[in-house]
mmCIF file of N, CA and C in Angstrom:
data_model
loop_
_atom_site.group_PDB
_atom_site.id
_atom_site.type_symbol
_atom_site.label_atom_id
_atom_site.label_comp_id
_atom_site.label_asym_id
_atom_site.label_seq_id
_atom_site.Cartn_x
_atom_site.Cartn_y
_atom_site.Cartn_z
ATOM 1 N N MET A 923 -146.067 49.798 20.519
ATOM 2 C CA MET A 923 -147.267 50.570 20.197
ATOM 3 C C MET A 923 -147.660 50.188 18.783
ATOM 4 N N ASP A 924 -148.959 49.881 18.539
ATOM 5 C CA ASP A 924 -149.468 49.518 17.248
ATOM 6 C C ASP A 924 -149.666 50.769 16.403
ATOM 7 N N ASN A 925 -149.104 50.797 15.185
ATOM 8 C CA ASN A 925 -149.257 51.886 14.274
ATOM 9 C C ASN A 925 -150.464 51.651 13.333
ATOM 10 N N ALA A 926 -151.633 52.181 13.786
ATOM 11 C CA ALA A 926 -152.820 51.992 12.974
ATOM 12 C C ALA A 926 -152.774 52.682 11.674
ATOM 13 N N ALA A 927 -151.846 53.632 11.475
ATOM 14 C CA ALA A 927 -151.658 54.330 10.181
ATOM 15 C C ALA A 927 -150.885 53.594 9.159
ATOM 16 N N ALA A 928 -150.285 52.506 9.528
ATOM 17 C CA ALA A 928 -149.375 51.771 8.647
ATOM 18 C C ALA A 928 -150.022 51.394 7.291
ATOM 19 N N ASP A 929 -151.347 51.115 7.290
ATOM 20 C CA ASP A 929 -151.964 50.684 6.058
ATOM 21 C C ASP A 929 -152.778 51.794 5.390
ATOM 22 N N SER A 930 -152.641 53.016 5.885
ATOM 23 C CA SER A 930 -153.321 54.169 5.307
ATOM 24 C C SER A 930 -152.842 54.492 3.945
ATOM 25 N N GLN A 931 -153.788 54.892 3.004
ATOM 26 C CA GLN A 931 -153.401 55.260 1.709
ATOM 27 C C GLN A 931 -152.917 56.699 1.609
ATOM 28 N N GLY A 932 -153.341 57.543 2.522
ATOM 29 C CA GLY A 932 -152.899 58.895 2.546
ATOM 30 C C GLY A 932 -152.897 59.473 3.950
ATOM 31 N N GLY A 933 -151.952 60.310 4.164
ATOM 32 C CA GLY A 933 -151.843 60.937 5.525
ATOM 33 C C GLY A 933 -151.290 60.052 6.634
ATOM 34 N N ALA A 934 -150.609 58.949 6.135
ATOM 35 C CA ALA A 934 -150.145 57.997 7.161
ATOM 36 C C ALA A 934 -149.026 58.621 8.029
ATOM 37 N N GLY A 935 -148.221 59.460 7.491
ATOM 38 C CA GLY A 935 -147.149 60.106 8.302
ATOM 39 C C GLY A 935 -147.693 61.021 9.328
ATOM 40 N N ILE A 936 -148.738 61.753 9.002
ATOM 41 C CA ILE A 936 -149.396 62.684 9.956
ATOM 42 C C ILE A 936 -150.043 61.833 11.003
ATOM 43 N N GLN A 937 -150.755 60.781 10.618
ATOM 44 C CA GLN A 937 -151.467 59.967 11.638
ATOM 45 C C GLN A 937 -150.457 59.281 12.576
ATOM 46 N N ALA A 938 -149.373 58.735 12.055
ATOM 47 C CA ALA A 938 -148.345 58.081 12.823
ATOM 48 C C ALA A 938 -147.732 59.104 13.812
ATOM 49 N N ALA A 939 -147.418 60.288 13.277
ATOM 50 C CA ALA A 939 -146.807 61.294 14.138
ATOM 51 C C ALA A 939 -147.759 61.745 15.245
ATOM 52 N N GLN A 940 -149.032 61.833 14.948
ATOM 53 C CA GLN A 940 -149.982 62.294 15.966
ATOM 54 C C GLN A 940 -150.094 61.160 17.045
ATOM 55 N N LEU A 941 -149.991 59.908 16.702
ATOM 56 C CA LEU A 941 -149.967 58.810 17.635
ATOM 57 C C LEU A 941 -148.749 58.923 18.558
ATOM 58 N N LEU A 942 -147.613 59.336 18.038
ATOM 59 C CA LEU A 942 -146.414 59.515 18.884
ATOM 60 C C LEU A 942 -146.628 60.663 19.856
ATOM 61 N N VAL A 943 -147.232 61.752 19.330
ATOM 62 C CA VAL A 943 -147.501 62.914 20.227
ATOM 63 C C VAL A 943 -148.487 62.505 21.352
ATOM 64 N N ASP A 944 -149.485 61.777 20.962
ATOM 65 C CA ASP A 944 -150.504 61.348 21.939
ATOM 66 C C ASP A 944 -149.943 60.437 23.011
ATOM 67 N N HIS A 945 -148.911 59.682 22.645
ATOM 68 C CA HIS A 945 -148.240 58.761 23.677
ATOM 69 C C HIS A 945 -147.096 59.439 24.402
ATOM 70 N N GLY A 946 -146.880 60.710 24.160
ATOM 71 C CA GLY A 946 -145.873 61.406 24.908
ATOM 72 C C GLY A 946 -144.426 61.038 24.577
ATOM 73 N N VAL A 947 -144.185 60.626 23.357
ATOM 74 C CA VAL A 947 -142.859 60.257 22.909
ATOM 75 C C VAL A 947 -141.968 61.468 22.914
ATOM 76 N N GLY A 948 -140.717 61.311 23.373
ATOM 77 C CA GLY A 948 -139.819 62.441 23.376
ATOM 78 C C GLY A 948 -138.800 62.493 22.257
ATOM 79 N N ALA A 949 -138.591 61.363 21.601
ATOM 80 C CA ALA A 949 -137.581 61.304 20.475
ATOM 81 C C ALA A 949 -138.010 60.158 19.525
ATOM 82 N N VAL A 950 -137.641 60.390 18.246
ATOM 83 C CA VAL A 950 -137.874 59.400 17.221
ATOM 84 C C VAL A 950 -136.543 59.108 16.571
ATOM 85 N N ILE A 951 -136.171 57.882 16.357
ATOM 86 C CA ILE A 951 -135.013 57.452 15.632
ATOM 87 C C ILE A 951 -135.442 56.905 14.324
ATOM 88 N N THR A 952 -135.036 57.477 13.205
ATOM 89 C CA THR A 952 -135.514 57.123 11.909
ATOM 90 C C THR A 952 -134.476 57.371 10.810
ATOM 91 N N TYR A 953 -134.618 56.749 9.640
ATOM 92 C CA TYR A 953 -133.770 57.012 8.546
ATOM 93 C C TYR A 953 -134.239 58.234 7.844
ATOM 94 N N ARG A 954 -135.565 58.511 7.812
ATOM 95 C CA ARG A 954 -136.076 59.673 7.208
ATOM 96 C C ARG A 954 -137.448 60.044 7.731
ATOM 97 N N CYS A 955 -137.872 61.310 7.495
ATOM 98 C CA CYS A 955 -139.106 61.815 7.992
ATOM 99 C C CYS A 955 -139.675 62.735 6.965
ATOM 100 N N GLY A 956 -140.967 62.621 6.637
ATOM 101 C CA GLY A 956 -141.614 63.480 5.676
ATOM 102 C C GLY A 956 -141.962 64.819 6.318
ATOM 103 N N GLU A 957 -142.140 65.818 5.502
ATOM 104 C CA GLU A 957 -142.425 67.110 6.014
ATOM 105 C C GLU A 957 -143.721 67.233 6.778
ATOM 106 N N ASN A 958 -144.728 66.488 6.342
ATOM 107 C CA ASN A 958 -146.030 66.578 7.066
ATOM 108 C C ASN A 958 -145.926 65.959 8.459
ATOM 109 N N ALA A 959 -145.193 64.881 8.600
ATOM 110 C CA ALA A 959 -144.992 64.253 9.919
ATOM 111 C C ALA A 959 -144.170 65.219 10.774
ATOM 112 N N ALA A 960 -143.125 65.805 10.155
ATOM 113 C CA ALA A 960 -142.271 66.728 10.897
ATOM 114 C C ALA A 960 -143.087 67.914 11.428
ATOM 115 N N GLN A 961 -144.068 68.402 10.616
ATOM 116 C CA GLN A 961 -144.880 69.529 11.125
ATOM 117 C C GLN A 961 -145.738 69.190 12.329
ATOM 118 N N VAL A 962 -145.940 67.898 12.556
ATOM 119 C CA VAL A 962 -146.689 67.450 13.737
ATOM 120 C C VAL A 962 -145.725 67.263 14.883
ATOM 121 N N LEU A 963 -144.560 66.659 14.645
ATOM 122 C CA LEU A 963 -143.599 66.326 15.701
ATOM 123 C C LEU A 963 -142.864 67.509 16.248
ATOM 124 N N LYS A 964 -142.471 68.440 15.390
ATOM 125 C CA LYS A 964 -141.672 69.566 15.880
ATOM 126 C C LYS A 964 -142.314 70.482 16.851
ATOM 127 N N PRO A 965 -143.629 70.836 16.661
ATOM 128 C CA PRO A 965 -144.261 71.716 17.700
ATOM 129 C C PRO A 965 -144.457 70.960 19.033
ATOM 130 N N ALA A 966 -144.432 69.634 18.974
ATOM 131 C CA ALA A 966 -144.562 68.823 20.233
ATOM 132 C C ALA A 966 -143.258 68.613 20.889
ATOM 133 N N ASP A 967 -142.187 69.242 20.333
ATOM 134 C CA ASP A 967 -140.789 69.112 20.824
ATOM 135 C C ASP A 967 -140.312 67.696 20.867
ATOM 136 N N ILE A 968 -140.689 66.917 19.845
ATOM 137 C CA ILE A 968 -140.168 65.541 19.735
ATOM 138 C C ILE A 968 -138.949 65.600 18.814
ATOM 139 N N ALA A 969 -137.842 65.220 19.401
ATOM 140 C CA ALA A 969 -136.575 65.271 18.676
ATOM 141 C C ALA A 969 -136.474 64.145 17.687
ATOM 142 N N LEU A 970 -135.909 64.476 16.528
ATOM 143 C CA LEU A 970 -135.688 63.495 15.456
ATOM 144 C C LEU A 970 -134.226 63.164 15.293
ATOM 145 N N TYR A 971 -133.837 61.901 15.363
ATOM 146 C CA TYR A 971 -132.480 61.475 15.258
ATOM 147 C C TYR A 971 -132.339 60.526 14.070
ATOM 148 N N LYS A 972 -131.170 60.646 13.436
ATOM 149 C CA LYS A 972 -130.832 59.773 12.271
ATOM 150 C C LYS A 972 -130.504 58.378 12.740
ATOM 151 N N ALA A 973 -131.206 57.422 12.260
ATOM 152 C CA ALA A 973 -130.908 56.013 12.579
ATOM 153 C C ALA A 973 -129.576 55.599 11.927
ATOM 154 N N GLN A 974 -128.880 54.711 12.589
ATOM 155 C CA GLN A 974 -127.655 54.150 12.091
ATOM 156 C C GLN A 974 -127.876 52.749 11.649
ATOM 157 N N ASP A 975 -127.042 52.253 10.762
ATOM 158 C CA ASP A 975 -127.180 50.825 10.373
ATOM 159 C C ASP A 975 -126.970 49.936 11.608
ATOM 160 N N GLY A 976 -127.722 48.896 11.724
ATOM 161 C CA GLY A 976 -127.664 48.055 12.827
ATOM 162 C C GLY A 976 -129.042 47.680 13.318
ATOM 163 N N THR A 977 -129.164 47.174 14.472
ATOM 164 C CA THR A 977 -130.458 46.762 15.063
ATOM 165 C C THR A 977 -131.186 47.935 15.752
ATOM 166 N N VAL A 978 -132.421 47.686 16.058
ATOM 167 C CA VAL A 978 -133.083 48.688 16.909
ATOM 168 C C VAL A 978 -132.439 48.817 18.229
ATOM 169 N N SER A 979 -131.970 47.703 18.771
ATOM 170 C CA SER A 979 -131.310 47.702 20.078
ATOM 171 C C SER A 979 -130.000 48.537 20.012
ATOM 172 N N ASP A 980 -129.260 48.419 18.904
ATOM 173 C CA ASP A 980 -128.059 49.134 18.717
ATOM 174 C C ASP A 980 -128.372 50.649 18.684
ATOM 175 N N ASN A 981 -129.449 50.987 17.959
ATOM 176 C CA ASN A 981 -129.799 52.387 17.877
ATOM 177 C C ASN A 981 -130.235 52.966 19.225
ATOM 178 N N LEU A 982 -130.971 52.184 19.982
ATOM 179 C CA LEU A 982 -131.419 52.611 21.310
ATOM 180 C C LEU A 982 -130.167 52.828 22.231
ATOM 181 N N GLU A 983 -129.238 51.931 22.184
ATOM 182 C CA GLU A 983 -128.021 52.078 23.008
ATOM 183 C C GLU A 983 -127.205 53.349 22.566
ATOM 184 N N ASN A 984 -127.115 53.548 21.281
ATOM 185 C CA ASN A 984 -126.433 54.739 20.762
ATOM 186 C C ASN A 984 -127.187 56.057 21.158
ATOM 187 N N TYR A 985 -128.524 56.032 21.154
ATOM 188 C CA TYR A 985 -129.304 57.153 21.640
ATOM 189 C C TYR A 985 -128.991 57.438 23.074
ATOM 190 N N LYS A 986 -129.007 56.417 23.913
ATOM 191 C CA LYS A 986 -128.751 56.590 25.358
ATOM 192 C C LYS A 986 -127.393 57.127 25.614
ATOM 193 N N ALA A 987 -126.418 56.716 24.724
ATOM 194 C CA ALA A 987 -125.001 57.150 24.889
ATOM 195 C C ALA A 987 -124.770 58.480 24.209
ATOM 196 N N GLY A 988 -125.800 59.099 23.629
ATOM 197 C CA GLY A 988 -125.672 60.438 23.024
ATOM 198 C C GLY A 988 -124.857 60.331 21.681
ATOM 199 N N LYS A 989 -124.867 59.192 21.035
ATOM 200 C CA LYS A 989 -124.066 59.017 19.797
ATOM 201 C C LYS A 989 -124.851 59.221 18.508
ATOM 202 N N LEU A 990 -126.148 59.432 18.580
ATOM 203 C CA LEU A 990 -126.951 59.733 17.442
ATOM 204 C C LEU A 990 -126.963 61.191 17.072
ATOM 205 N N VAL A 991 -127.008 61.463 15.780
ATOM 206 C CA VAL A 991 -127.014 62.886 15.307
ATOM 207 C C VAL A 991 -128.401 63.269 15.006
ATOM 208 N N PRO A 992 -128.802 64.536 15.166
ATOM 209 C CA PRO A 992 -130.129 64.954 14.776
ATOM 210 C C PRO A 992 -130.376 64.708 13.315
ATOM 211 N N LEU A 993 -131.641 64.357 12.981
ATOM 212 C CA LEU A 993 -131.974 64.196 11.555
ATOM 213 C C LEU A 993 -132.072 65.534 10.875
ATOM 214 N N ALA A 994 -131.208 65.821 9.932
ATOM 215 C CA ALA A 994 -131.153 67.125 9.336
ATOM 216 C C ALA A 994 -132.024 67.268 8.107
ATOM 217 N N GLU A 995 -132.279 66.250 7.387
ATOM 218 C CA GLU A 995 -133.017 66.290 6.160
ATOM 219 C C GLU A 995 -134.414 65.858 6.332
ATOM 220 N N ILE A 996 -135.380 66.724 6.066
ATOM 221 C CA ILE A 996 -136.800 66.407 6.045
ATOM 222 C C ILE A 996 -137.242 66.286 4.610
ATOM 223 N N HIS A 997 -137.897 65.193 4.267
ATOM 224 C CA HIS A 997 -138.270 64.910 2.919
ATOM 225 C C HIS A 997 -139.590 65.658 2.550
ATOM 226 N N PRO A 998 -139.656 66.167 1.311
ATOM 227 C CA PRO A 998 -140.894 66.802 0.854
ATOM 228 C C PRO A 998 -142.093 65.916 0.951
ATOM 229 N N GLY A 999 -143.270 66.447 0.874
ATOM 230 C CA GLY A 999 -144.503 65.718 1.023
ATOM 231 C C GLY A 999 -144.753 64.663 -0.057
ATOM 232 N N PHE A 1000 -145.969 64.510 -0.484
ATOM 233 C CA PHE A 1000 -146.446 63.492 -1.329
ATOM 234 C C PHE A 1000 -145.502 63.101 -2.483
ATOM 235 N N HIS A 1001 -145.234 61.772 -2.597
ATOM 236 C CA HIS A 1001 -144.348 61.296 -3.635
ATOM 237 C C HIS A 1001 -145.103 60.374 -4.607
ATOM 238 N N GLY A 1002 -146.420 60.304 -4.447
ATOM 239 C CA GLY A 1002 -147.208 59.420 -5.294
ATOM 240 C C GLY A 1002 -147.267 58.032 -4.848
ATOM 241 N N HIS A 1003 -146.920 57.730 -3.586
ATOM 242 C CA HIS A 1003 -146.910 56.358 -3.082
ATOM 243 C C HIS A 1003 -148.375 55.840 -3.023
ATOM 244 N N GLY A 1004 -148.527 54.559 -3.401
ATOM 245 C CA GLY A 1004 -149.763 53.878 -3.234
ATOM 246 C C GLY A 1004 -150.918 54.411 -4.095
ATOM 247 N N GLY A 1005 -150.712 55.271 -4.983
ATOM 248 C CA GLY A 1005 -151.785 55.804 -5.760
ATOM 249 C C GLY A 1005 -151.518 55.715 -7.234
ATOM 250 N N GLY A 1006 -152.535 55.996 -8.006
ATOM 251 C CA GLY A 1006 -152.424 55.982 -9.450
ATOM 252 C C GLY A 1006 -152.045 57.313 -9.938
ATOM 253 N N GLY A 1007 -150.784 57.625 -10.029
ATOM 254 C CA GLY A 1007 -150.351 58.949 -10.503
ATOM 255 C C GLY A 1007 -149.993 58.847 -11.976
ATOM 256 N N ALA A 1008 -149.646 59.969 -12.571
ATOM 257 C CA ALA A 1008 -149.262 59.959 -13.982
ATOM 258 C C ALA A 1008 -147.870 59.540 -14.131
#
């Protein structure tokens, strides 16, 4: 799936999360998730799992085997990425 939000200057997490909702994704495997994206994913009952070191294939196998843990930490919103902050 192409992530059209990847080059967005603002709201990329929300846009990417909405894309996942629109495609009927049931779970996301990631190292971290921002609070804005989580606010889109959680009401859609999309489970968030903590990615492990290794390949995408390794993580998918671990997901299928029930070896991934739920992502517990949601990161706060805007960190000043990509913009001219103080």
